[in-house]
């Protein structure tokens, strides 16, 4: 197979990127206008953001299939900035806000340069979900009135929500033809959004839903113009307002309020939301990329910053990475950043060629698109999902949601973070675990036997997740990774969720990512992302949910036709009789896979006198033998740690097999019997298989690999080894 | 630390005295060294009796114990005794956090660790019965003192009949120079890491050439991470019995507020620690 040159690949993929860019621009056009309107800014500002974003980020960006432009999340922040800074005058407010947008762009650039792309890691997942839901409700509350033909609705989010039923009544009873038609267009548009995905027609699906709305409303205008005797019923103030010279005159950002509290808090809020939205989107879009590339997050943030500054000077909104448009891009087989560029170019073409037609879109039609977007952000489905992860997550979610709605985004997210922290302390009944270890490093990563081993100490939550992340990011996704939480007393939902997405991306790229050490931890719920907490002693069974590892073990047991018990109640009587356990006190056996002869299990034991050291957990295999064999231990030559109990017995060399004798350390009491037992067949078996520590106590065999819990892959090979060994021995 | 001829142990009449004495006596015998016991406080016949009773219960010493009784500040007296008596090794006990399997170095021991001019052995759990030392982890980082530290670890392993040593090279993330941000930089960083690893390995191998390593299985493990922290965590994961470290260059009050290198280990001892000076 010859490797194509990058240039040829690029040219070859150009047609599909042009097409994809075109489809994306069909979504971006109505969305850009709508988002700008909802933000209280001139509609064109959304299009400017999309165009500048497309051009700049296509050239400077660090991701591959993302689309950039105005974002949903920012609607609420920008609207409040415009209202507050303008003190009643929306246009003045818009000019002040442009200045804030420019500063926030510069800040984002700095964040990118300082490689603070990991900023979003410090926010708990549920708090972010709560914040996004609040943004959704904010958009929905305002736009539903516009959709129903009421342009004058104003007030807090609560008030706006409260007035919805009243507004519905007004819409039904209205005598004003203009209001009625505007509202009808709005409702029909909303229906298009809702039912679009349900209509499975190839040709219908060619045009995205927002574009159908645009076509419908423009079509209606021309129907009244050309065919109907009546004049177009919707008056001009319900129509979208575009400047005559779109690319000629640009508004001038007003920096005079720079040092006021309102201005600076607007800057912070805008920067915060813009970075969070972008980072979340980049992360999500990376999962969609068919070529499985990893985005350069910091480079992307830098380019978004630059784009935002330029956009701000031209009168546009913030440029962020947007998930919905990006996924449209992926679905239409966009394969590189040129799709983003073409989406911008098509937008320029639309504005230049069809500005006249675009002026015939009623505001209510665009509001319908936003109502749907808002609903998606705040959908009850999200609340349900959060609740499934655990009731404590729902508390975090709701607290963040309510505080965000009642006050503002920054207070909301800060309260969310604080609530999460308090809940973690309450769940663990321990504040010092967090306080004492907060700033300490807690992650160790090293490579051993061609495997990456990651061990996490103390606790792992959103507070110190970035330390874990920076280590995990250094592992190529094609490798084998074992991440061990057994020294960790507490792992929170944010970490569990992120770990899951790591394991997904390793799976996609051919690597293997496995979590060990959480079996037997108490969990908040049955959900795989639920937080996990270490409990001393035996937790009640109902509080235990099987971890992913345990579920995989269960699956293996089915494949092998073995039994599986996560809590092993039987006793393996022979175990303490092995030399290995002479000085080690067995405290617990769990996760046992067994058939008539073999038992594969996790064992917890303490070492040394008293409890000098923390409990040790390891996976082992015990084979019960039908016939009596001599006592011996067999090890890789050079590993001395297991064999102290046979001290004084020398390495038994078997002369006919010098290679075996060189590689293995065999020792035992009865040299003669051992020599007899180690037939050519058995020696060949050991020589051609992986090294394990093997110990015989006449009646049984104990086999173990590393002295730690084994991953699922390792367990499979251990079981296989045991099965084949049994055949040779008996 | 070429050899250990004199070992100093502080004697406080606490419930831990018996295991402390037993551990010290065993160590002195293993190193063929003389034991010097220092008690800071008044010399009473009662105390003397108690001590001689304990010594008689412990394994027989190869050389008779020398006891020093002196009143004053513990840190000053112990430090001056190490100089006067020409001590090679100072044994200190660690404290255990309540209800946790976590050990840390108390304030007196910490000051001694910093100021002593001889090597210091910090024991997390002295015991009456001997627990065999099976696995020693020693730092192999790029530093002037490392050669001596590695030599010391072999000296100790021979004395304690320990057959397994792991030399851990901690390589700072900064040395990779490539920041991982996408597939391309990840590839570059991985290659660079491999290079650094080979470089460090050959450096350690050079040190090993100067040491008689017969009968000891040696493993070299490189870790990319925070200096001082990673090796402690590694020793904990691998359940090493002794961690041998370089003495810190110098520490100021700032180092305790922003811990680094050895301070990580002093705040949470992963196992017994020997600091070589």
mmCIF file of C-alpha atoms in Angstrom, chain A residues 421 424 428 431-443 456-465 467-468 485 487-492 495 532, chain B residues 102:
data_model
loop_
_atom_site.group_PDB
_atom_site.id
_atom_site.type_symbol
_atom_site.label_atom_id
_atom_site.label_comp_id
_atom_site.label_asym_id
_atom_site.label_seq_id
_atom_site.Cartn_x
_atom_site.Cartn_y
_atom_site.Cartn_z
ATOM 1 C CA UNK A 421 -17.173 19.810 47.052
ATOM 2 C CA UNK A 424 -17.973 14.962 48.455
ATOM 3 C CA UNK A 428 -16.785 10.676 52.730
ATOM 4 C CA UNK A 431 -12.653 16.834 55.066
ATOM 5 C CA UNK A 432 -8.983 16.241 55.703
ATOM 6 C CA UNK A 433 -8.735 13.674 52.893
ATOM 7 C CA UNK A 434 -9.401 16.527 50.498
ATOM 8 C CA UNK A 435 -7.708 19.416 52.257
ATOM 9 C CA UNK A 436 -4.507 17.584 53.020
ATOM 10 C CA UNK A 437 -4.055 16.045 49.596
ATOM 11 C CA UNK A 438 -5.480 18.725 47.367
ATOM 12 C CA UNK A 439 -2.225 20.180 46.134
ATOM 13 C CA UNK A 440 -0.121 17.065 46.352
ATOM 14 C CA UNK A 441 0.644 15.086 43.260
ATOM 15 C CA UNK A 442 -1.305 11.848 43.318
ATOM 16 C CA UNK A 443 -0.629 10.099 40.040
ATOM 17 C CA UNK A 456 -3.822 7.032 41.649
ATOM 18 C CA UNK A 457 -3.442 7.828 45.321
ATOM 19 C CA UNK A 458 -5.648 9.443 47.988
ATOM 20 C CA UNK A 459 -8.664 10.645 46.074
ATOM 21 C CA UNK A 460 -9.542 11.426 42.495
ATOM 22 C CA UNK A 461 -12.167 14.045 41.781
ATOM 23 C CA UNK A 462 -12.744 17.103 39.633
ATOM 24 C CA UNK A 463 -10.401 18.966 41.990
ATOM 25 C CA UNK A 464 -7.313 17.062 40.906
ATOM 26 C CA UNK A 465 -8.480 15.451 37.695
ATOM 27 C CA UNK A 467 -3.164 15.725 37.132
ATOM 28 C CA UNK A 468 -4.557 12.398 36.061
ATOM 29 C CA UNK A 485 -7.542 3.082 41.847
ATOM 30 C CA UNK A 487 -4.998 3.261 46.698
ATOM 31 C CA UNK A 488 -7.733 5.784 46.100
ATOM 32 C CA UNK A 489 -10.402 6.226 48.738
ATOM 33 C CA UNK A 490 -12.785 8.144 46.570
ATOM 34 C CA UNK A 491 -13.412 8.589 42.860
ATOM 35 C CA UNK A 492 -16.063 11.033 41.751
ATOM 36 C CA UNK A 495 -13.460 11.279 36.852
ATOM 37 C CA UNK A 532 -17.166 5.172 44.017
ATOM 38 C CA UNK B 102 -0.033 6.518 56.614
#
